[in-house]
Short mmCIF file of C-alpha atoms and ligand atoms in Angstrom, two decimals:
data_model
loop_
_atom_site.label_atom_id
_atom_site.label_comp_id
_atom_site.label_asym_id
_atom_site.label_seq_id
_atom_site.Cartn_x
_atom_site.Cartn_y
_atom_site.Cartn_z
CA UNK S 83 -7.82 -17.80 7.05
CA UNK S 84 -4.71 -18.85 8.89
CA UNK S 85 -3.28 -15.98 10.92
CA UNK S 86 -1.17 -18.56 13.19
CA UNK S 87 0.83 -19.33 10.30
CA UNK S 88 0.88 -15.93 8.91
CA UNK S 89 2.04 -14.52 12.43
CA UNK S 90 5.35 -16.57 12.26
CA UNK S 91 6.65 -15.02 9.06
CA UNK S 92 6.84 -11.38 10.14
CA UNK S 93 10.11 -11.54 11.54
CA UNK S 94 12.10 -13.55 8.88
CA UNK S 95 10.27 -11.71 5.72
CA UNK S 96 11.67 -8.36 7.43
CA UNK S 97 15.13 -10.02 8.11
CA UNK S 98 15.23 -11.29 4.57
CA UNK S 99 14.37 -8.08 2.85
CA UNK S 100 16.74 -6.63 4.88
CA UNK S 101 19.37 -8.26 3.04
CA UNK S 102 17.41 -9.00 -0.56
CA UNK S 103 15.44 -6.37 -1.54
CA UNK S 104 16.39 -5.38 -4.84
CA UNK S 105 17.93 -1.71 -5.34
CA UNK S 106 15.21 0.03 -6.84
CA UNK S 107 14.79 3.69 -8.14
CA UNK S 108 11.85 4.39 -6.09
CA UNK S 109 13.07 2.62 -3.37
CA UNK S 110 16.10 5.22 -3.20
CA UNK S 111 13.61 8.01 -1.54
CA UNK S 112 10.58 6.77 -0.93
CA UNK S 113 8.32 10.28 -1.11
CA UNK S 114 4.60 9.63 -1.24
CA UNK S 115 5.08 11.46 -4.87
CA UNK S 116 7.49 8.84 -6.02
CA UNK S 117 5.67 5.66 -4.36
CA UNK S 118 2.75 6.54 -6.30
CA UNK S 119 4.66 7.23 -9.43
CA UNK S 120 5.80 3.40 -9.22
CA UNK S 121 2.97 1.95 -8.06
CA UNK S 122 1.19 3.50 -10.96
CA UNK S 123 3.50 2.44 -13.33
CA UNK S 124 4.40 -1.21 -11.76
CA UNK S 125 0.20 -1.98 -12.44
CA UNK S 126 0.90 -4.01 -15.73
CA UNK S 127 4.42 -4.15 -16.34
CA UNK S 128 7.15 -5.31 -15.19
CA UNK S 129 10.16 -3.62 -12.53
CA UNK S 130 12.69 -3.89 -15.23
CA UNK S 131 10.61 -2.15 -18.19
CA UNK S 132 9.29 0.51 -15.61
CA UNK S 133 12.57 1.82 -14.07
CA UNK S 134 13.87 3.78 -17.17
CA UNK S 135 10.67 5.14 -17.63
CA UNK S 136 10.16 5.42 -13.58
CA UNK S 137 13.58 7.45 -13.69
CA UNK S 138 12.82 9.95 -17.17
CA UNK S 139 9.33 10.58 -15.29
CA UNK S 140 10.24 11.92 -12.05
CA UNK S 141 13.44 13.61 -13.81
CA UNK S 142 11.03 15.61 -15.80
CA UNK S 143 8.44 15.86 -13.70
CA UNK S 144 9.28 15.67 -10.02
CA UNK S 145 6.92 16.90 -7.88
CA UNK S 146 2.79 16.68 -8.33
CA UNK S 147 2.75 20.46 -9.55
CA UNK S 148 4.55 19.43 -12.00
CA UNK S 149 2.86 16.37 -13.06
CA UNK S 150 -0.51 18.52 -12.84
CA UNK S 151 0.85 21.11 -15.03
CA UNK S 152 2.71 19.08 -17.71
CA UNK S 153 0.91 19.48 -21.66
CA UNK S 154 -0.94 15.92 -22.14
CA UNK S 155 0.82 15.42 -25.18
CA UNK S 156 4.34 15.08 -23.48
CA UNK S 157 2.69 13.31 -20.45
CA UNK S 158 1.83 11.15 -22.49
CA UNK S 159 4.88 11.14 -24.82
CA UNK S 160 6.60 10.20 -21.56
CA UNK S 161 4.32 7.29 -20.97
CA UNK S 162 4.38 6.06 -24.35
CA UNK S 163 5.93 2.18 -24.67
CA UNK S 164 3.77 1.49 -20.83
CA UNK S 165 0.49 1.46 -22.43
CA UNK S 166 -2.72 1.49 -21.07
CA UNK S 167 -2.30 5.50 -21.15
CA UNK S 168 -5.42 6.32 -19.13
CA UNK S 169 -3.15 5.22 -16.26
CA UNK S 170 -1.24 8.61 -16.78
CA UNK S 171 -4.07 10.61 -17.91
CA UNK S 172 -5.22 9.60 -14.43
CA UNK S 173 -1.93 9.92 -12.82
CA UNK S 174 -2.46 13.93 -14.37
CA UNK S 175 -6.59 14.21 -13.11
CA UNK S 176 -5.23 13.00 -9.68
CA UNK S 177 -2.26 15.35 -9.64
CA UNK S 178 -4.88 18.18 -10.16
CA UNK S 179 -7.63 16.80 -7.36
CA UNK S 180 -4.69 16.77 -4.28
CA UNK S 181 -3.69 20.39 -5.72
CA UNK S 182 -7.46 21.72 -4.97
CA UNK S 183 -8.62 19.60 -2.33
CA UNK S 184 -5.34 18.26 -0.50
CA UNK S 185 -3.17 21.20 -0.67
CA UNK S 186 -0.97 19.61 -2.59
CA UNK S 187 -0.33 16.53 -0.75
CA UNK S 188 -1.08 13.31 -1.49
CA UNK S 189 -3.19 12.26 1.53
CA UNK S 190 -2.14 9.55 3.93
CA UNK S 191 -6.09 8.41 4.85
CA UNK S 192 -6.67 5.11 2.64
CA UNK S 193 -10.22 6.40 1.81
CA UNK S 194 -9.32 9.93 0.57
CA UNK S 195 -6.29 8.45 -1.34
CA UNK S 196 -9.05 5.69 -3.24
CA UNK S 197 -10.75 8.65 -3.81
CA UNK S 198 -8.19 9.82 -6.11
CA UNK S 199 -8.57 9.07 -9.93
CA UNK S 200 -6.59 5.71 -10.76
CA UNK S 201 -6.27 4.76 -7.14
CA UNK S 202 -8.21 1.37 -6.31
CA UNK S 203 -7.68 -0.66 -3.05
CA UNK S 204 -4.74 -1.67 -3.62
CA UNK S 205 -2.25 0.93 -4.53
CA UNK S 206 -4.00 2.60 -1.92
CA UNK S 207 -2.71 0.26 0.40
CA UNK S 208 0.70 -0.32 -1.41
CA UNK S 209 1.05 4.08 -0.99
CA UNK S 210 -0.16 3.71 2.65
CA UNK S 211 1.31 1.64 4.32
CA UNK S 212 4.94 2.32 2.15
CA UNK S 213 4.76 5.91 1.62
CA UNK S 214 3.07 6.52 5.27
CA UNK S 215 3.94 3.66 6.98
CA UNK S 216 0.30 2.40 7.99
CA UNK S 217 -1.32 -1.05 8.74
CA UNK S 218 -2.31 -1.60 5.46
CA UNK S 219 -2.08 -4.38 3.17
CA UNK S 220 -1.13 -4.71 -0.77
CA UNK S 221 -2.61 -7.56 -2.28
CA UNK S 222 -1.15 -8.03 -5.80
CA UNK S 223 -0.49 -11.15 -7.89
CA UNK S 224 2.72 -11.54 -5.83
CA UNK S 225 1.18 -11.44 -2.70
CA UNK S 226 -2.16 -14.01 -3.81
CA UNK S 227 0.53 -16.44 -4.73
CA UNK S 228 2.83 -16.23 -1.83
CA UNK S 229 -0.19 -16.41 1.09
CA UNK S 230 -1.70 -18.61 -1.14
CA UNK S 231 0.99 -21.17 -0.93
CA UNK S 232 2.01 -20.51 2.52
CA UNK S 233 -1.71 -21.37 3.53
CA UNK S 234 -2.21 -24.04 1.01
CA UNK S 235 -5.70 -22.12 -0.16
CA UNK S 236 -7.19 -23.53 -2.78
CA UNK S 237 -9.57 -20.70 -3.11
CA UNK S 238 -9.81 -19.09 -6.46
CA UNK S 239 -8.03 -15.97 -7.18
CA UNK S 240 -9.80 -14.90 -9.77
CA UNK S 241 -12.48 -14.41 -7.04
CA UNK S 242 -12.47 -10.76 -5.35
CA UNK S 243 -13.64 -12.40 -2.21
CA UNK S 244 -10.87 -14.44 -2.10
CA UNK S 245 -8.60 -11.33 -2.51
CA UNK S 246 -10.46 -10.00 0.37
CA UNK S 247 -10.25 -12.49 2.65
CA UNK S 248 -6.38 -12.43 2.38
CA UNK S 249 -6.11 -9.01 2.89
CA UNK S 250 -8.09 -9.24 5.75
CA UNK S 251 -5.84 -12.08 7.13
CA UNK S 252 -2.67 -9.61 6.72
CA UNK S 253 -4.44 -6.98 8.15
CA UNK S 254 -4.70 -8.62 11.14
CA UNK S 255 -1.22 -9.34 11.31
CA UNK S 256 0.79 -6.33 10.38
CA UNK S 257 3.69 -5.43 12.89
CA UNK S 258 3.10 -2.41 14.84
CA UNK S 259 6.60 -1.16 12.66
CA UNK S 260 8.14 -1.03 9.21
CA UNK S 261 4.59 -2.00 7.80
CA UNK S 262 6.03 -0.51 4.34
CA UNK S 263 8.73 -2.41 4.81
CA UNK S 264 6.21 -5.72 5.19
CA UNK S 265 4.68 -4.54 2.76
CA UNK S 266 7.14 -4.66 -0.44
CA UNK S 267 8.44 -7.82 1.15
CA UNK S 268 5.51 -9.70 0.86
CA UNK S 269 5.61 -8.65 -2.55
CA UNK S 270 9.72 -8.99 -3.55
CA UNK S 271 8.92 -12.37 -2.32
CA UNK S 272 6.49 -13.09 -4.99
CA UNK S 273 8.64 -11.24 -7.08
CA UNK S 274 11.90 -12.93 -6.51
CA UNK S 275 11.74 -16.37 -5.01
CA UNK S 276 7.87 -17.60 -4.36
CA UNK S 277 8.00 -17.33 -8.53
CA UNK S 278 4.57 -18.66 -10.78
CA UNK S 279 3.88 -22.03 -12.01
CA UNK S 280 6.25 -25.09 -10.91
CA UNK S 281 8.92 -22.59 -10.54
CA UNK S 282 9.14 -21.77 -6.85
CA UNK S 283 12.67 -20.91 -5.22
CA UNK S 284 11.65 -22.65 -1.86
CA UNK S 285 15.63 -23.43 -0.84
CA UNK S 286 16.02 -19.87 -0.79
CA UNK S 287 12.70 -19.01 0.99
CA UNK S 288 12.92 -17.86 4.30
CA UNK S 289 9.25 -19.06 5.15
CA UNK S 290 9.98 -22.68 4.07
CA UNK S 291 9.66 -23.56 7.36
CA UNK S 292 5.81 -22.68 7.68
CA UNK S 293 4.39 -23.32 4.32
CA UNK S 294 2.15 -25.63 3.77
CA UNK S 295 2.28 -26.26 0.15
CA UNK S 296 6.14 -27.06 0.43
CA UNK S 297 5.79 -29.54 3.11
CA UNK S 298 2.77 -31.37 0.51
CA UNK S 299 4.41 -30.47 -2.77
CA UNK S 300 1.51 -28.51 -3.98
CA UNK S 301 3.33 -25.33 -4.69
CA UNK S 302 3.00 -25.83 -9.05
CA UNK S 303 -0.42 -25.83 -8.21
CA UNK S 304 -1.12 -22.79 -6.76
CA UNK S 305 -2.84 -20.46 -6.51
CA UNK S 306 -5.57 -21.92 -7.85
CA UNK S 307 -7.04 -19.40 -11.04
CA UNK S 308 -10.34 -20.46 -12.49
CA UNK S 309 -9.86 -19.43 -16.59
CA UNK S 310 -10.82 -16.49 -17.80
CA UNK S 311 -12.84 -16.01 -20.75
CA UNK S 312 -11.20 -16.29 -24.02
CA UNK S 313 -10.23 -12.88 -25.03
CA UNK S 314 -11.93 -11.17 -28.21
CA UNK S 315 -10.22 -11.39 -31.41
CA UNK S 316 -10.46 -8.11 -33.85
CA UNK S 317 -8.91 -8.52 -37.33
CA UNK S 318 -7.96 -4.96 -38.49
CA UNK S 319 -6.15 -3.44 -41.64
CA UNK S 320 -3.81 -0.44 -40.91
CA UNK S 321 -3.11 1.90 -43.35
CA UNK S 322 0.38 3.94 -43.38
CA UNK S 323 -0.04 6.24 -45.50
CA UNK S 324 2.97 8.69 -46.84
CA UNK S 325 2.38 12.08 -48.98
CA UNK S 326 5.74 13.01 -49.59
CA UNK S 327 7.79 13.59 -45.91
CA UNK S 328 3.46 14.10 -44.20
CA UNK S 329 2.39 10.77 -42.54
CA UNK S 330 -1.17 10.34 -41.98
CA UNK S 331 -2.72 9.81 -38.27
CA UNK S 332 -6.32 10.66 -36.65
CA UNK S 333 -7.64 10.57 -33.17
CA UNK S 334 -9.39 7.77 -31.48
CA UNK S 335 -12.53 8.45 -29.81
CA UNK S 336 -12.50 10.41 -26.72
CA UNK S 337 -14.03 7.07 -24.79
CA UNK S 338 -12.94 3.55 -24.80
CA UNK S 339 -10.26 1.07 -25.59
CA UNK S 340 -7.28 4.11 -25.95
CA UNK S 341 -9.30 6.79 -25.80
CA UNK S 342 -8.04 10.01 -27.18
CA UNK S 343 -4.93 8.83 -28.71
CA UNK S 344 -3.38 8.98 -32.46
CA UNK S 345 -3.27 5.92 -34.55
CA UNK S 346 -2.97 5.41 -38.21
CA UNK S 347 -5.89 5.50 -40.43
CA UNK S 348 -7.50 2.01 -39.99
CA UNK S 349 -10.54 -0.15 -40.81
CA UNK S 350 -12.09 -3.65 -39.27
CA UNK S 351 -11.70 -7.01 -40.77
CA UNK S 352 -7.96 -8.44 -42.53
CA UNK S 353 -8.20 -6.79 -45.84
CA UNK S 354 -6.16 -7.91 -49.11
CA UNK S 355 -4.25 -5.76 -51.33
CA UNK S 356 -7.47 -5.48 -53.55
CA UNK S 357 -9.57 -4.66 -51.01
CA UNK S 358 -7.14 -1.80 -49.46
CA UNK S 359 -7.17 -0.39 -52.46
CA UNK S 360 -10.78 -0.33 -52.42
CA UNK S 361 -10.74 1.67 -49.16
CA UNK S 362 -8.26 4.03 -50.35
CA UNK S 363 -10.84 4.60 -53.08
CA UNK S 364 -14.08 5.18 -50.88
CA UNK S 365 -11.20 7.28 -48.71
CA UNK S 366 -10.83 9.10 -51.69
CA UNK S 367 -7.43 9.01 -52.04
CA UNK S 368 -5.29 8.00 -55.19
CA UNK S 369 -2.88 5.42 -54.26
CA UNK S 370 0.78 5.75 -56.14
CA UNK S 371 1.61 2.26 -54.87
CA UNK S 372 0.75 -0.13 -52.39
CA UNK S 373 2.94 -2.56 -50.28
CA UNK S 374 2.40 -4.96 -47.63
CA UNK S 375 3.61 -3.44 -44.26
CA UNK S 376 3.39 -7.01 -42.45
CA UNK S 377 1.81 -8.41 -39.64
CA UNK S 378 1.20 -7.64 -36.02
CA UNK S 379 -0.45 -8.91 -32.72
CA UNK S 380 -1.14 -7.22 -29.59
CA UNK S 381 -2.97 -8.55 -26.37
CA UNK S 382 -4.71 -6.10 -24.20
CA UNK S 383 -6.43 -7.54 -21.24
CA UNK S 384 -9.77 -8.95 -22.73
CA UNK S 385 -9.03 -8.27 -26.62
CA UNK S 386 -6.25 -9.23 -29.32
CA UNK S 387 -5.55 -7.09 -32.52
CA UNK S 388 -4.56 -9.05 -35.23
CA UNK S 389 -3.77 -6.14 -38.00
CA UNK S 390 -2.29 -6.62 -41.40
CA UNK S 391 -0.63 -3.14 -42.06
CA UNK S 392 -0.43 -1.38 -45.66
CA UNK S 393 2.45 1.24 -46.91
CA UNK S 394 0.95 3.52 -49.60
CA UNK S 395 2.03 6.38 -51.25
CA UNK S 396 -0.38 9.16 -52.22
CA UNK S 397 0.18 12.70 -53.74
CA UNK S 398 -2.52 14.90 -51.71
CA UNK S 399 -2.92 15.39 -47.63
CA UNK S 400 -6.36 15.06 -47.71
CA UNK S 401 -7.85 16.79 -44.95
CA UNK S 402 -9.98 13.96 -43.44
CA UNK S 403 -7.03 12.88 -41.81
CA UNK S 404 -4.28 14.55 -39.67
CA UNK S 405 -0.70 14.88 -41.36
CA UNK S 406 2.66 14.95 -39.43
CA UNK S 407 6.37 14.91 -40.22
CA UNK S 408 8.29 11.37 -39.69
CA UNK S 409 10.67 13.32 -37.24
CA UNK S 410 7.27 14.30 -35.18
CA UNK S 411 5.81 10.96 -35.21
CA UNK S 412 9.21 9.86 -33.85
CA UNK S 413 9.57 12.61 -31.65
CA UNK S 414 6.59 13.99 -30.16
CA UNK S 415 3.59 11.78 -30.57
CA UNK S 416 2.72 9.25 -28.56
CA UNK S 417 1.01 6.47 -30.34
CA UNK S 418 -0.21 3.32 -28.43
CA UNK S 419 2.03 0.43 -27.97
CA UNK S 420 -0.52 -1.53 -30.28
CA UNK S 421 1.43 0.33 -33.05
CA UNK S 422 4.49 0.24 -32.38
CA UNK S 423 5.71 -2.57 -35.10
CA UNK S 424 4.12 -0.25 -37.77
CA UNK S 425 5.56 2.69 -36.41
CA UNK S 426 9.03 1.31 -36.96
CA UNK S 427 7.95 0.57 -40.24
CA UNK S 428 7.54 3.35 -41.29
CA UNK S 429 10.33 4.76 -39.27
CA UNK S 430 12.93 2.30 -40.49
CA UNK S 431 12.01 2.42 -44.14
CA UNK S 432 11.88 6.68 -44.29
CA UNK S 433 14.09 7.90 -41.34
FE1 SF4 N 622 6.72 -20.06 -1.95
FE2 SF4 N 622 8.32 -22.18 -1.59
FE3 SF4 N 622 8.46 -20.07 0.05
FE4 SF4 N 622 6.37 -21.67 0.11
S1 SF4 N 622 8.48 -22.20 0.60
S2 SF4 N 622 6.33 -19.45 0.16
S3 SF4 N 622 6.13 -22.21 -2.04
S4 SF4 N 622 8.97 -20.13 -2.15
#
C-alpha cells in the first residue's frame, strides 16, 4: 500500500491540526485516564453527544480508583443515553485489572493495554500513541475513508485485512514526534473535512495535493463497503405498567443483547389491545384500563426493535416483577436507550 504518498502528508496534516483541531474536553489534558475515557465513549457515538457526558463522567469520577470503586448502578446511571452499556461495565472491569496488576496505571505497552477488558486494537492504538505518544496507528471509520481516498483503494472495508493493511501502511510512516498528534489528525480529518458519501471538503483539504481520488473524481465512491447483512427485525410489545405512584421493571438476563439491565415488562411479537390483555391475564394481573403507549424503533448494530408499547393501570404490585417510584425511574435507574420513548411516556404523562 502506498507509503510514497502517505509520506508526503505528515507535515501538512500536523500543520493543519495545528490550526483546526477542534477544542475538545479531552483534548484540554490529555491524561491516559481521560484519553481512554473518550476513546471509550467516542466508539459509537458521536463528539457532540459524548462531550456532556465525557465532562459529567470525569467530574464524578476522575481518576481510575474512582471509576473502579463507583456502585454499577450510578456507573451506569452516568452512562445511560450512550448505550451499548457493557462499554462501561468494561470501562469498570478494566479500572479494577490496572488497580491489581498495573498499580494503578493504565499501561503504555499496546499488548498489556489490549489486554484490558473493552480495549481492542484500536483504542489501543488511539490511547498509545495519544496518551503515550508511541508509533502507533488508530484505524477508525475516519481514518479507512481518508487513506482510502488518498490512495484511491478500492479494497473493501468491511474486510479486516483491509483494515490491516492500512494500519500497517501508517505504521510505517509515523514521524519520529507528535505521533498523538498524527494520530487525532488523521482522524479530525475524517471527521471534519474528508466527510462520507459525495460530501468531501477537498478545497479545504490540506492533502489535495496528493490524493488520488480528487485528481480522478472518485472520492463519492469511496471507500468501497461491501453490504452488510440485513439486520434482524424483532417485533415486541412493552408493557408500562402503573400501580398507583409503583412502576413495574425486571432485569434482563445477565448475558446478551443488554445484559443485566432494567426494562419494562415485555413479550415477543406486535400484540393488539386484545391480545395485551390476554398477557396481563396469563401475568396474572387485573388490568383497570389499557391504552396504547405508541410506537418505537431502535437499531442496534445487527438487530431492530420494533415495539408497540401499552399503559395499564393495575391495583396490586405483584411480586413477579420489580416496582419503583416514577421519581426513581427518572432519577436513578438506568434503562437502555431502546426505552427511552416509553420512558418519557410514562414520565410525561405522571411526572
Ligand atoms: Fe478527502 Fe478530498 Fe482531502 Fe482527498 S482531497 S483526502 S477526498 S478531502
Amino acid at each position: 500500500m502506498g507509503p510514497n504518498i502517505l509520506d508526503k502528508i505528515i507535515d501538512p496534516l500536523l500543520e493543519w491540526f495545528d490550526v483546526h483541531a477542534r477544542e475538545l474536553p479531552w483534548r484540554e489534558n490529555p491524561i491516559p485516564y481521560r484519553v481512554w475515557i473518550s476513546e471509550i465513549m467516542l466508539q459509537q457515538t458521536r463528539v457532540e453527544t459524548a462531550r456532556p457526558y465525557f465532562e459529567r463522567f470525569v467530574r464524578e469520577l476522575p481518576d481510575i480508583a474512582a471509576l473502579a470503586a463507583v456502585p454499577e448502578p450510578r456507573l451506569l446511571k452516568l452512562w445511560e443515553g450512550l448505550g451499548y452499556y457493557s462499554r462501561a461495565r468494561n470501562l469498570q472491569r478494566a479500572a479494577q485489572v490496572i488497580l491489581e496488576r498495573f498499580g494503578g496505571e493504565l499501561p503504555s505497552d499496546l499488548e498489556e493495554l489490549r489486554s484490558l477488558p473493552g480495549i481492542g486494537e484500536y483504542t489501543a492504538g488511539a490511547i498509545a500513541s495519544i496518551a503515550f505518544g508511541k508509533p502507533t496507528p488508530a484505524v477508525d471509520g475516519n481514518v479507512l475513508r481518508v487513506v482510502c481516498r488518498l490512495l484511491e483503494c478500492r479494497d473493501d472495508i468491511g474486510n479486516p485485512a483491509t483494515k490491516r493493511r492500512i494500519s500497517e501502511a501508517l505504521q510505517q510512516i509515523y514521524p519520529p514526534t507528535r505521533c498523538g498528534d498524527f494520530t487525532q489528525s488523521l482522524m479530525e480529518l475524517g471527521a471534519t473535512v474528508c466527510l462520507p458519501g459525495g460530501a468531501p471538503r477537498c478545497e479545504a483539504c490540506p492533502l489535495a495535493e496528493w490524493c488520488k481520488a480528487r485528481q480522478h473524481g472518485s472520492a463519492g465512491e469511496l471507500p468501497v463497503k461491501n453490504a452488510a447483512k440485513p439486520r434482524r427485525i424483532e417485533e415486541k410489545t412493552i408493557f408500562l405498567l402503573r400501580a398507583g405512584e409503583q412502576i413495574a421493571l425486571r432485569r434482563r438476563e445477565d448475558q446478551g443483547l443488554l445484559a443485566g439491565l432494567w426494562e419494562f415488562p415485555a413479550v415477543p411479537g406486535n400484540l393488539n389491545s386484545a391480545g395485551a390483555l390476554e398477557q396481563l391475564q396469563k401475568w396474572g394481573i387485573t388490568c383497570r384500563n389499557l391504552a396504547d403507549a405508541g410506537t418505537a424503533k431502535h437499531i442496534f448494530s445487527h438487530l431492530e426493535w420494533h415495539m408497540q408499547g401499552y399503559l395499564a393501570d393495575t391495583s396490586e404490585t405483584l411480586d413477579i416483577f420489580t416496582w419503583v417510584s416514577l421519581q426513581a425511574l427518572e432519577q436513578e435507574i438506568a434503562l437502555p436507550s431502546a426505552l427511552k420513548f416509553f420512558k418519557s411516556v410514562l414520565l410525561t404523562k405522571f411526572l
